[in-house]
Short mmCIF file of C-alpha atoms and ligand atoms in Angstrom, two decimals:
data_model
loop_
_atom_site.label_atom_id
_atom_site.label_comp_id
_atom_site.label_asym_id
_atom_site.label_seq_id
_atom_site.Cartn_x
_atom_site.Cartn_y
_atom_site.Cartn_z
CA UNK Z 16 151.03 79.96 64.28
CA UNK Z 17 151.23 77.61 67.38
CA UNK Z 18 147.95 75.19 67.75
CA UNK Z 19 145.38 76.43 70.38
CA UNK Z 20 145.94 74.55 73.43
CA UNK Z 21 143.28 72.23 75.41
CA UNK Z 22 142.45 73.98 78.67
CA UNK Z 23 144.12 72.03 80.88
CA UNK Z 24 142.82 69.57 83.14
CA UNK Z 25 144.44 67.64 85.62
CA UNK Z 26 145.12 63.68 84.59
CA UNK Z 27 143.39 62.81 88.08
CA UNK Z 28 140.43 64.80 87.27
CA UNK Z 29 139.61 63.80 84.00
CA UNK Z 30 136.26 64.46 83.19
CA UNK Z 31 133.91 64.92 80.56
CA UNK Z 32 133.74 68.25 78.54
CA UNK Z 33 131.59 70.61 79.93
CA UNK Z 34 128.35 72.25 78.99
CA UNK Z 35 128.76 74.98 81.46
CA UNK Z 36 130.11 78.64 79.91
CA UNK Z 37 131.46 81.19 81.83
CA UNK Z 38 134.12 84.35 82.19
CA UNK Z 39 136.60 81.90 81.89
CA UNK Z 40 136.95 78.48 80.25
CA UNK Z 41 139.27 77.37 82.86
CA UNK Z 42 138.01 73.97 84.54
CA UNK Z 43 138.37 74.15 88.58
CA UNK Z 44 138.00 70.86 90.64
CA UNK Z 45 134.65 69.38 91.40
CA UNK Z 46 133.76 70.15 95.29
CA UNK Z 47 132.63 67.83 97.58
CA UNK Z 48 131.56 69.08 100.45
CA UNK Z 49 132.81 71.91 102.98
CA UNK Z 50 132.43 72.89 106.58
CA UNK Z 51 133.02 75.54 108.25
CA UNK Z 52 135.92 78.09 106.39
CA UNK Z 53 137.00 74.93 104.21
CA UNK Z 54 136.20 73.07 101.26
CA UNK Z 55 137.29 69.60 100.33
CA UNK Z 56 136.72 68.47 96.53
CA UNK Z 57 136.09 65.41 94.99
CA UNK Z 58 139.78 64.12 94.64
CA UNK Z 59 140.61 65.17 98.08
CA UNK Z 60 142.12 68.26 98.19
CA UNK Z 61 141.13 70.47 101.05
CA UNK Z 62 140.97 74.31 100.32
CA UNK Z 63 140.78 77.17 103.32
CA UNK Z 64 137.92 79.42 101.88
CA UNK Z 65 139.99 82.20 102.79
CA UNK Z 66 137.46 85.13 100.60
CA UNK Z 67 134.04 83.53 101.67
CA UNK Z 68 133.38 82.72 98.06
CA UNK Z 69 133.02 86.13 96.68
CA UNK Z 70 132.51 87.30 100.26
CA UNK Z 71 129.01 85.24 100.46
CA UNK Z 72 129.96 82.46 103.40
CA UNK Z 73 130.08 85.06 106.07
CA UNK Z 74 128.79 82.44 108.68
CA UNK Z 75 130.60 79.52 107.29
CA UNK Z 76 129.66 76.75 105.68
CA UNK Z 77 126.89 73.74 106.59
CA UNK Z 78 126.10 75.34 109.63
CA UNK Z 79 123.91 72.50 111.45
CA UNK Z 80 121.02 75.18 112.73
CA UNK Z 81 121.02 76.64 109.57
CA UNK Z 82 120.64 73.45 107.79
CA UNK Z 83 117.93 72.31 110.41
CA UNK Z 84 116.15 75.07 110.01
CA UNK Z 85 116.17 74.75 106.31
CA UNK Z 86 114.73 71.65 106.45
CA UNK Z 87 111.98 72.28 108.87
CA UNK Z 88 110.93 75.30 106.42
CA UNK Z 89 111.07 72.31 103.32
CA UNK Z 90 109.22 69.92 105.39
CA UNK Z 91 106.57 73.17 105.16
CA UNK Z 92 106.81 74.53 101.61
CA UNK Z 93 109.38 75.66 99.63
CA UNK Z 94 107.60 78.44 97.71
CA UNK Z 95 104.44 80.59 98.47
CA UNK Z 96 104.12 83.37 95.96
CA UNK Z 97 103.99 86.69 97.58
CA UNK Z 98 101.37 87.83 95.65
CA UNK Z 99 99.14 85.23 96.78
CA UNK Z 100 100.33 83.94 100.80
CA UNK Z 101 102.30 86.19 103.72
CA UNK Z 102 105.10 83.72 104.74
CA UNK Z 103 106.01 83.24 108.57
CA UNK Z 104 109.91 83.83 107.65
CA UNK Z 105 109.96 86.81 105.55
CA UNK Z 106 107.73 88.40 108.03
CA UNK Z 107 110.18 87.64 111.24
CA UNK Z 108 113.49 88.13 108.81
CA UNK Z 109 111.57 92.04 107.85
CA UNK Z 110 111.17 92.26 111.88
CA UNK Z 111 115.18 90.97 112.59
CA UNK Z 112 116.15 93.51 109.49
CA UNK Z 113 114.66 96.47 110.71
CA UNK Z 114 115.85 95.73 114.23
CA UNK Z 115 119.37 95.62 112.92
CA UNK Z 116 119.37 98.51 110.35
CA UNK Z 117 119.52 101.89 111.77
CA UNK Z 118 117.06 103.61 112.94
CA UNK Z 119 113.63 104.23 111.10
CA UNK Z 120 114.61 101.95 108.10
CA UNK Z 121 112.22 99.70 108.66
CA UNK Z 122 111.05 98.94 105.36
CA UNK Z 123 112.23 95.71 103.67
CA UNK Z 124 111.56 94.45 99.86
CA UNK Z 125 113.36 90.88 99.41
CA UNK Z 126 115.34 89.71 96.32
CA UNK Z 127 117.48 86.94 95.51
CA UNK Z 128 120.74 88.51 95.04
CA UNK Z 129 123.15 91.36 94.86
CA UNK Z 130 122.13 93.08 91.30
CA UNK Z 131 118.50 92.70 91.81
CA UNK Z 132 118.85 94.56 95.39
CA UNK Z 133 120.70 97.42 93.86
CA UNK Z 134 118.66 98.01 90.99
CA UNK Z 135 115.67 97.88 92.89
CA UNK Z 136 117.07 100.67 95.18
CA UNK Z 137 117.52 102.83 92.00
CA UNK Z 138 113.51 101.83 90.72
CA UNK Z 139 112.29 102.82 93.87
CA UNK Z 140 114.33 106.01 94.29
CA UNK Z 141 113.19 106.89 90.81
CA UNK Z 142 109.27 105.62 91.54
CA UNK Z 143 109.52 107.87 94.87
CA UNK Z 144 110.72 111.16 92.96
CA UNK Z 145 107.75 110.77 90.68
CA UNK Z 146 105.21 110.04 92.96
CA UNK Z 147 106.31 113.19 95.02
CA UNK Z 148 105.79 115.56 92.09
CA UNK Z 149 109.80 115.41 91.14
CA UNK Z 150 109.85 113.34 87.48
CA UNK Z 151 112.88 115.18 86.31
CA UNK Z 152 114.91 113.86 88.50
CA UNK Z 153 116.26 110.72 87.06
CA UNK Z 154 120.35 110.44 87.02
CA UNK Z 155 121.79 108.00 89.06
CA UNK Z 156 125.59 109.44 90.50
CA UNK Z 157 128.00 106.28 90.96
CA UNK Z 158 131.81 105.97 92.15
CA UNK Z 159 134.59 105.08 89.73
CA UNK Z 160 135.74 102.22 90.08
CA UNK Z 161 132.85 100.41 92.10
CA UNK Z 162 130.79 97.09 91.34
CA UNK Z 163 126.91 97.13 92.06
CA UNK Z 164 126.17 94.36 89.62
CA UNK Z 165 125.78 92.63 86.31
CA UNK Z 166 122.06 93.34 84.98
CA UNK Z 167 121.69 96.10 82.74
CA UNK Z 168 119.93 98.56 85.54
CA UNK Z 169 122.69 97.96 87.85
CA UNK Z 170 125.83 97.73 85.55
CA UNK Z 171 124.70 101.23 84.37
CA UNK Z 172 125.98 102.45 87.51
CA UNK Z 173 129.14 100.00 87.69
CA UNK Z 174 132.09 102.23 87.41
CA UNK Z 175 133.88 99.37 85.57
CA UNK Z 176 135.38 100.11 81.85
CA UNK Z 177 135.71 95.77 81.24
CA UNK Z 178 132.61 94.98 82.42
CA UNK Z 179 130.28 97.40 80.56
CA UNK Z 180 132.05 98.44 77.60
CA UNK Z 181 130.08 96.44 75.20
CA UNK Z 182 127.06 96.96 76.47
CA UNK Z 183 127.09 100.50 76.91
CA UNK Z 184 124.60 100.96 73.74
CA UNK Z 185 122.11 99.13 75.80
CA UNK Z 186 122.29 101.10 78.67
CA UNK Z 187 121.64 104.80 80.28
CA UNK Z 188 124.60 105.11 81.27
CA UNK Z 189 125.10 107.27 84.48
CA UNK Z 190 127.70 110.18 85.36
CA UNK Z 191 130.44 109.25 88.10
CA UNK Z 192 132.81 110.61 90.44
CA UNK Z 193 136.11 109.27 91.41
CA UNK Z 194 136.56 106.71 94.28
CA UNK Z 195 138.18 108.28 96.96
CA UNK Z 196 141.73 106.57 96.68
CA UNK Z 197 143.06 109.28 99.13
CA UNK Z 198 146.05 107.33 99.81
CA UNK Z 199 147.09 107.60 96.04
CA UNK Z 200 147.17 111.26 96.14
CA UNK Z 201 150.26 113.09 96.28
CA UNK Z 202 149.28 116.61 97.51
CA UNK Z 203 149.91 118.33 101.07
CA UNK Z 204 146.92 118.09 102.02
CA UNK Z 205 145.95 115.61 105.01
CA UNK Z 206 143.74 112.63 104.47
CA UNK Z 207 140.77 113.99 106.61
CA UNK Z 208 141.27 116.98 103.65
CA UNK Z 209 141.20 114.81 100.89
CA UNK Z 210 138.12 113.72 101.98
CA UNK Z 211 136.06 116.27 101.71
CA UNK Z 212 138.02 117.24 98.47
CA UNK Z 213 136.47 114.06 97.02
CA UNK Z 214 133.11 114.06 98.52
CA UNK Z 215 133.16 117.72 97.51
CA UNK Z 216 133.29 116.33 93.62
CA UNK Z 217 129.78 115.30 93.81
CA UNK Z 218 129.12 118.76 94.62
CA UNK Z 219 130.41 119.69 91.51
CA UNK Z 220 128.88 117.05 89.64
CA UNK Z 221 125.12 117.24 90.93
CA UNK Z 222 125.82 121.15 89.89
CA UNK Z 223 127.30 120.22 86.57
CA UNK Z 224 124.36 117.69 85.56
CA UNK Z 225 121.52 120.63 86.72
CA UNK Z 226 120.60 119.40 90.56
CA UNK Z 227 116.79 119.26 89.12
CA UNK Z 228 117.93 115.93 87.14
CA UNK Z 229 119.44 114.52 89.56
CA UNK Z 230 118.26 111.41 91.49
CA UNK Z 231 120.42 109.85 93.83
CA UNK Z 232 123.75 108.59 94.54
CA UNK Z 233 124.84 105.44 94.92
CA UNK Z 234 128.12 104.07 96.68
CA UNK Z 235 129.52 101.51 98.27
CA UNK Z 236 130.67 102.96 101.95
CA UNK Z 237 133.30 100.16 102.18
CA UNK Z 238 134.72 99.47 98.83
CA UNK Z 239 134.45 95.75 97.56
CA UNK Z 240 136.04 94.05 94.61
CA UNK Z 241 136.24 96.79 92.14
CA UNK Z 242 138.34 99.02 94.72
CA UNK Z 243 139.74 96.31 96.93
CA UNK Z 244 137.88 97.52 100.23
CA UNK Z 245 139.03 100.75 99.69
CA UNK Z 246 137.76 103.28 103.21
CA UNK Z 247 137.39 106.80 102.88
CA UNK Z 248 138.63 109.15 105.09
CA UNK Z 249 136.53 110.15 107.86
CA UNK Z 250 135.52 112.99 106.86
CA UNK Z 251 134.28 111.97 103.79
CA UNK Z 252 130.92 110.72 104.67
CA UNK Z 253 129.03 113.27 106.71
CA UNK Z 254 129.82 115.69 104.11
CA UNK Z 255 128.31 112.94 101.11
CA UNK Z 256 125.06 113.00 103.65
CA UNK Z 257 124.93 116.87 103.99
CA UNK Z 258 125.62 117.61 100.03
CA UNK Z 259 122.64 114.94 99.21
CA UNK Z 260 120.58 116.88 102.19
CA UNK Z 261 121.72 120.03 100.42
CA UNK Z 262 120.22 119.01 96.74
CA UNK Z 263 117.64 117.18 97.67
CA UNK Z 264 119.52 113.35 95.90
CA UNK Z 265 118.84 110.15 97.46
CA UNK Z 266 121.80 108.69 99.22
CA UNK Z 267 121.93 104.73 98.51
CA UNK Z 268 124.49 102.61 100.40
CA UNK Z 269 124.94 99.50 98.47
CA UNK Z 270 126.07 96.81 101.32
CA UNK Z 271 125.79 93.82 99.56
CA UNK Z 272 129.40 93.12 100.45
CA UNK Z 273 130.16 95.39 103.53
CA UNK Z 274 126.97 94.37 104.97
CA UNK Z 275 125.76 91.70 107.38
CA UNK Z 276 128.10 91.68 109.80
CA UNK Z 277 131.58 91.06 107.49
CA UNK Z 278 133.39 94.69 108.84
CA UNK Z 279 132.65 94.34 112.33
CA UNK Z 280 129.24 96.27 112.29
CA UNK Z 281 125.74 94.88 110.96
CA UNK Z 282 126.34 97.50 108.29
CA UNK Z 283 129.91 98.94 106.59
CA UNK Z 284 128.51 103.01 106.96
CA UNK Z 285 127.85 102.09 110.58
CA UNK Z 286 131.51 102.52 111.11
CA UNK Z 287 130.46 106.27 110.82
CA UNK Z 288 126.92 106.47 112.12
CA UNK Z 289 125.45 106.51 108.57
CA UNK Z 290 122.31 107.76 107.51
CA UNK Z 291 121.59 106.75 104.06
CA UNK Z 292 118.29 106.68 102.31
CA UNK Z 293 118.21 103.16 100.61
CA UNK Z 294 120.44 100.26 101.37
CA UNK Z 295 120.87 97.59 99.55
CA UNK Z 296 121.90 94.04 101.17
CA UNK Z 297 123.07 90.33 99.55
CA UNK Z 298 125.90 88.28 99.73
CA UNK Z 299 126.64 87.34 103.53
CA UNK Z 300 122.48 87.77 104.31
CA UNK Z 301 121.73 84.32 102.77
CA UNK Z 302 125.52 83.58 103.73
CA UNK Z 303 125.19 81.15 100.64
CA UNK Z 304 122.53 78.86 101.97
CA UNK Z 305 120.35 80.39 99.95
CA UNK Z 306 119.96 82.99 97.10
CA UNK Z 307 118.46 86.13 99.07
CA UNK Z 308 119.07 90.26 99.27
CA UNK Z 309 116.92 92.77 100.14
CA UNK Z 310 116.52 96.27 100.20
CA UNK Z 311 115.46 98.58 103.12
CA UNK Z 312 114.51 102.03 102.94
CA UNK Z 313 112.35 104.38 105.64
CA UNK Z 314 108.32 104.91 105.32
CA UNK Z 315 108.94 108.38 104.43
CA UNK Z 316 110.09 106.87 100.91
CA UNK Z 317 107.90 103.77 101.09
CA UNK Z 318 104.69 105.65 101.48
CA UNK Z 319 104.36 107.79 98.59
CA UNK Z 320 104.81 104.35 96.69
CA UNK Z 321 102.26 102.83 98.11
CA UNK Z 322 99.53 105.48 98.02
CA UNK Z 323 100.09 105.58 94.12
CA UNK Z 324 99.47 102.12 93.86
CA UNK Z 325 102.64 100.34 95.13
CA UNK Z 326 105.70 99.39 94.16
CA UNK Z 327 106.25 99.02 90.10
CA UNK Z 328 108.79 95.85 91.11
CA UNK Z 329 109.26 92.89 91.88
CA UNK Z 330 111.15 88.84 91.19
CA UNK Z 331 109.06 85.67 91.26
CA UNK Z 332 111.49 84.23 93.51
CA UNK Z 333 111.49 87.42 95.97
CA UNK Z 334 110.81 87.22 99.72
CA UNK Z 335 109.94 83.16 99.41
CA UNK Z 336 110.00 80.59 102.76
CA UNK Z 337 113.04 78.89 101.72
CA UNK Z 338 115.54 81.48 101.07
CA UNK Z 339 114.15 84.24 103.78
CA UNK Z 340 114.06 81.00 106.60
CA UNK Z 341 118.17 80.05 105.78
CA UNK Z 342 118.66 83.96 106.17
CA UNK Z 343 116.09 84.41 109.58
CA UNK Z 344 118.67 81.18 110.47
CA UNK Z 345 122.28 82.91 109.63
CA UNK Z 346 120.84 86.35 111.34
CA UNK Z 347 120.46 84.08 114.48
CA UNK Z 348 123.73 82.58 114.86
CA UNK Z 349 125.55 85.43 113.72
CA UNK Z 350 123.92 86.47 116.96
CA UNK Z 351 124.53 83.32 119.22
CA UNK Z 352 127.84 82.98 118.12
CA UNK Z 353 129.02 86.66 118.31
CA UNK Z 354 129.88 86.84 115.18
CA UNK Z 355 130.32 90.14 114.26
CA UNK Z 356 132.73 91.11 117.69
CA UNK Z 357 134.52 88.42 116.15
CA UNK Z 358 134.89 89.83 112.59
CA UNK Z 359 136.10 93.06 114.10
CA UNK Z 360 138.95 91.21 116.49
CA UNK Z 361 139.99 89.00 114.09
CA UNK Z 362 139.61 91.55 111.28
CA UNK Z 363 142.23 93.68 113.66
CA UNK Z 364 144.56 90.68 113.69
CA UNK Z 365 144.29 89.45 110.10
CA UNK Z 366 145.57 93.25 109.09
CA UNK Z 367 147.96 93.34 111.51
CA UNK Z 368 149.14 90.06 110.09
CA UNK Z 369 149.42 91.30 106.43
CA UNK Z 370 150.54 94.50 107.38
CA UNK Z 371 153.56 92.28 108.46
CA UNK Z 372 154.11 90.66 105.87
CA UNK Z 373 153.85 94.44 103.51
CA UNK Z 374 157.28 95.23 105.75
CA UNK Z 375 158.80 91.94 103.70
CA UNK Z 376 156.88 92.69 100.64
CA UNK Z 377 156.85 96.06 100.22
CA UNK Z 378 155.33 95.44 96.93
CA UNK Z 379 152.23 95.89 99.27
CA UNK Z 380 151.37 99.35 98.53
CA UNK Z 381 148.35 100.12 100.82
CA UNK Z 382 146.55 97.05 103.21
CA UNK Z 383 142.78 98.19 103.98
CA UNK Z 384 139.50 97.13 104.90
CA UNK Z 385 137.72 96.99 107.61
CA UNK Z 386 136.68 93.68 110.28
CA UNK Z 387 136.94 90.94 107.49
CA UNK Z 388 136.75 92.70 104.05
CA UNK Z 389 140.20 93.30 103.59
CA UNK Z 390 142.02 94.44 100.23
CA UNK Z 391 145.57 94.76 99.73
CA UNK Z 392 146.87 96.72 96.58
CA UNK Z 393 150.19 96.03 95.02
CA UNK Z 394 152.30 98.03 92.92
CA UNK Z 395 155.66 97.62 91.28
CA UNK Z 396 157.21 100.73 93.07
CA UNK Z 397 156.05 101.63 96.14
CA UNK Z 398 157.42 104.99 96.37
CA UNK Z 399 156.01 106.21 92.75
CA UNK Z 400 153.17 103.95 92.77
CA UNK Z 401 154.40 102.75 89.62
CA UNK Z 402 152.06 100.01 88.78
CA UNK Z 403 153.17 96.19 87.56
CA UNK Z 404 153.58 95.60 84.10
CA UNK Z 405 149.52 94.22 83.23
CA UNK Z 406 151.05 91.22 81.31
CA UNK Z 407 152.40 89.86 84.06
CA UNK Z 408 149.20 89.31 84.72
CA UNK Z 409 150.49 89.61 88.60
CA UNK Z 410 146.57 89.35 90.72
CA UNK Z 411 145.99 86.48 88.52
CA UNK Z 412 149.03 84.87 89.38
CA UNK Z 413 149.34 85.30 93.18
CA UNK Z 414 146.00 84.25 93.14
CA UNK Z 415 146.85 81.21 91.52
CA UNK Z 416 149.62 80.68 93.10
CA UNK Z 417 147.37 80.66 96.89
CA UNK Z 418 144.93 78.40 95.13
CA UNK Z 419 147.73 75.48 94.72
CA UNK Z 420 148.71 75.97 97.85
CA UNK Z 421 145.06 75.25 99.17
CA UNK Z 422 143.99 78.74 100.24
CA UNK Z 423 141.27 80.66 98.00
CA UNK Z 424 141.35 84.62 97.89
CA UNK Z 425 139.79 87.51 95.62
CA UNK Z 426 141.21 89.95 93.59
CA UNK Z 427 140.26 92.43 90.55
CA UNK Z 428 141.80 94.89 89.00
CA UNK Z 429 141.06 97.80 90.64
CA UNK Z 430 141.15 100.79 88.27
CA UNK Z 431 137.95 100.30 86.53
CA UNK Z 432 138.59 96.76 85.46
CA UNK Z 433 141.44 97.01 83.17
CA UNK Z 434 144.09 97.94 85.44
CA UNK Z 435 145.99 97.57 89.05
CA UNK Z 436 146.57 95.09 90.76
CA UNK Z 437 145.36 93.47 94.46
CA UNK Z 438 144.09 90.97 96.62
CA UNK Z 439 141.51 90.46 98.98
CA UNK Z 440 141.25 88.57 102.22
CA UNK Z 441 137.44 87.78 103.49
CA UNK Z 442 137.87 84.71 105.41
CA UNK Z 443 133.94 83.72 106.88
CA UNK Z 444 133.40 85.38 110.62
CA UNK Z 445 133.62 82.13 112.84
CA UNK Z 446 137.65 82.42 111.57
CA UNK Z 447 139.76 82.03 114.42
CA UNK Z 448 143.44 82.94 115.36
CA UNK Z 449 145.55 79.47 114.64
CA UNK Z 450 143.13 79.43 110.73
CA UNK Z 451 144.41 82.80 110.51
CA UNK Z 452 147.93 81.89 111.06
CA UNK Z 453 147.29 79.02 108.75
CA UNK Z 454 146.53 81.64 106.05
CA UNK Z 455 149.33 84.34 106.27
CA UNK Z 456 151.75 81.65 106.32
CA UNK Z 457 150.27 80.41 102.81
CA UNK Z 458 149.65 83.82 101.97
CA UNK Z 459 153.24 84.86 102.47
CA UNK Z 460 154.57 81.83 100.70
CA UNK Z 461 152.79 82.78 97.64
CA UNK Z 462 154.03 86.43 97.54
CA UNK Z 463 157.42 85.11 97.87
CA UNK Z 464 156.83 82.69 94.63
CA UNK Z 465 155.30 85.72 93.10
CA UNK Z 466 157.72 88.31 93.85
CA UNK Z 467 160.37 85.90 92.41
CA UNK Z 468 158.35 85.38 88.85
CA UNK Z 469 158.05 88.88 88.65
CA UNK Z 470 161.38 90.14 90.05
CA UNK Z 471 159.04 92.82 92.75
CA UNK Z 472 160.82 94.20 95.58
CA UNK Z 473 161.59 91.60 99.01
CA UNK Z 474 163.01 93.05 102.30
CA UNK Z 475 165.89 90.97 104.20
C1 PLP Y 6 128.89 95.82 96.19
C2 PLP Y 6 128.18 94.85 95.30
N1 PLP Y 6 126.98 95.18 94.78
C3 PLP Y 6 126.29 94.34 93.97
C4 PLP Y 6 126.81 93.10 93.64
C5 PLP Y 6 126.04 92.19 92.73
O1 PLP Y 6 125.63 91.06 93.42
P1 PLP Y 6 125.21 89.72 92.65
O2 PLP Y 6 126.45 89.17 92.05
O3 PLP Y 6 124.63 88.87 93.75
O4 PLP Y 6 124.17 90.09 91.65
C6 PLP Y 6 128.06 92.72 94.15
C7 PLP Y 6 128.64 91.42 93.79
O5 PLP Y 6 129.82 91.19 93.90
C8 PLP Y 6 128.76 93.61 94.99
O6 PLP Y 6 129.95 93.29 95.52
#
């Protein structure tokens, strides 16, 4: 049996073992500093941040008036419990919010991050049904495959086979419906069709689970990592808001990816004139400068709460000065800076781009997204879909393979975790043409290098 090898490390980046545990023991470089969409580490490399992180940096990073304003809020205080002080920021942030959201959701609860936003939008969904006489109601409807976070409340609803497997015992775990990955299907009907065939499945769902237990439904309107920023057909969400309407379910948009600005809209289900109940926001809010989500939701839901004593909820760290003033900060120069016209041009270039390069690799099944969450999801056959062998291990690879090359971008596997195979492209909002360039040519050198490990179809 051959020895376990050392995870490698780079001779030039020696450096003592770590104490740090996480998915994976691989050891990245140490960063140094970055600025605007790039990083540089500590041995000089220079990366393009090419997914935003995990699609967090939506302004870029070290802004200078979001660092200034940072420090004016330090010079202040740092914390100020909310049970105990209102805070000047998380008042005007609430204020910015609502003005931003659409109409009449105007109440905001802060939290400090993606999981806590979403499974706060499921406690007070299910505090709301039983202050309004409705304590049956209780099942939470999710999409499979879809990621709405890592904490037991919120994985419950992760359509994700990897992720929650062993923790299933731990959890209530909630019914789903499939993802609508219309441009899978092989049917005649047309995609505004398919559609409503899929939206129609929570129909059938609510009415299989007894409508009476049923609670809300939770999805996210542009798909993130576990889908690869899969878009439904049109037609797909006015009929998700009429069959909520119709059983009386909550409709939850989680946004903590789609939202703040990344698609070319404040929020993703904006594209289509949304009306959701609950939304939950993270990620690009903070923009990385400081841990912060936040859920908003109308009075109509807020009220009941409130009158029976408030909201059962709440994280120390929620709605303090520090986080909620970098956030007030990135709202204001996603404004001055236009930032979310520019996600939608650039967004419309950056897919023409790879739809380009899908004519040379047409390995490149589908290429999707909206403004600048884009997914791309590849496939070993593009006329039977036929999916690449999973040892090849191909997302991992190509991702890899960007990552020497200096350019960071996402994937998952994006059939509940264990399966199919994808990237994404999120570059931060203040991306411009020539960085753009600077990607697809790095992003088309490393499909070539990957197509030729793994023998996958190349045109001309
Ligand atoms: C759509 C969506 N919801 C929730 C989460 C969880 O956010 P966090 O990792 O900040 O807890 C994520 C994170 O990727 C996400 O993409």
């Amino acid at each position: 049996m051959p020895k376990p090898q050392a995870r490698p490390v780079p001779a030039a980046e020696a450096r003592p073992p770590s104490h740090l545990f996480y998915l994976s023991s691989l050891r990245r470089p140490l960063v140094d500093r970055a600025e605007g969409i790039y990083f540089w580490t500590k041995d000089g490399r220079r990366f393009i941040d090419g997914s935003s992180g995990p699609m967090v940096a939506n302004i870029g990073h070290s802004n200078r008036n979001v660092l200034d304003a940072m420090k004016r809020q330090m010079d202040k205080t740092t914390f100020a419990y909310r049970l105990h002080f209102e805070n000047e920021p998380a008042e005007e942030l609430a204020r910015q919010l609502a003005r931003k959201l659409p109409e009449g959701m105007d109440r905001i609860f802060f939290v400090s991050g993606g999981s806590e936003a979403t499974e706060s939008c499921i406690k007070l969904a299910r505090q709301w049904a039983v202050a309004t006489g409705q304590p049956k109601r209780w099942k939470v409807i999710a999409r499979f495959p879809s990621y709405h976070g890592g904490t037991l409340g919120s994985l419950a609803v992760t359509g994700d086979d990897a992720l929650a497997e062993t923790f299933t015992p731990l959890m209530q775990v909630m019914p789903t419906v499939p993802a609508p990955a219309a441009w899978r299907d092989r049917d005649n009907l047309s995609m505004e069709q398919r559609g409503i065939r899929y939206a129609d499945m929570l129909e059938e769902k609510i009415v299989a689970e007894g409508p009476e237990s049923v609670l809300a439904f939770i999805m996210e309107p542009i798909g993130g990592a576990a889908t690869a920023a899969l878009v439904a057909p049109d037609s797909y969400y006015p009929r998700i808001r009429e069959i909520c309407d119709r059983y009386g379910i909550l409709l939850i948009h989680d946004e903590v990816m789609s939202g703040a600005g990344r698609t070319g809209k404040f929020l993703g289900g904006d594209h289509w004139n949304c009306r959701p109940d609950i939304v939950a926001l993270s990620k690009g809010l903070g923009s990385g400068y400081a841990p912060l989500g936040a859920l908003a939701a109308p009075m109509r839901l807020v009220e009941p709460l409130l009158a029976s004593g408030g909201f059962q909820h709440g994280h120390t760290y929620a709605g303090n000065p520090l986080a909620c003033a970098a956030g007030l900060a990135v709202l204001s120069e996603m404004d001055r800076l236009d930032l979310i016209a520019n996600a939608a041009a650039m967004g419309d270039v950056l897919i023409g781009e790879l739809r380009g390069l899908a004519k040379r690799f047409p390995f490149m099944a589908d290429v999707r997204g909206k403004g600048l969450l884009l997914g791309v999801e590849m496939v070993a056959d593009p006329e039977t879909l036929k999916p690449i062998d999973q040892t090849r291990r191909a997302t991992q690879r190509l991702l890899d393979l960007a990552y020497a090359r200096g350019l960071i971008i996402y994937g998952r596997k994006v059939k509940g975790g264990v399966d199919g195979d994808n990237f994404m492209v999120a570059p931060p909002m203040i991306i411009t043409r020539e960085q753009i360039g600077e990607m697809i040519s790095i992003i088309g050198d490393s499909l070539e290098a990957l197509a030729a490990e793994l023998d996958l179809p190349v045109e001309g």
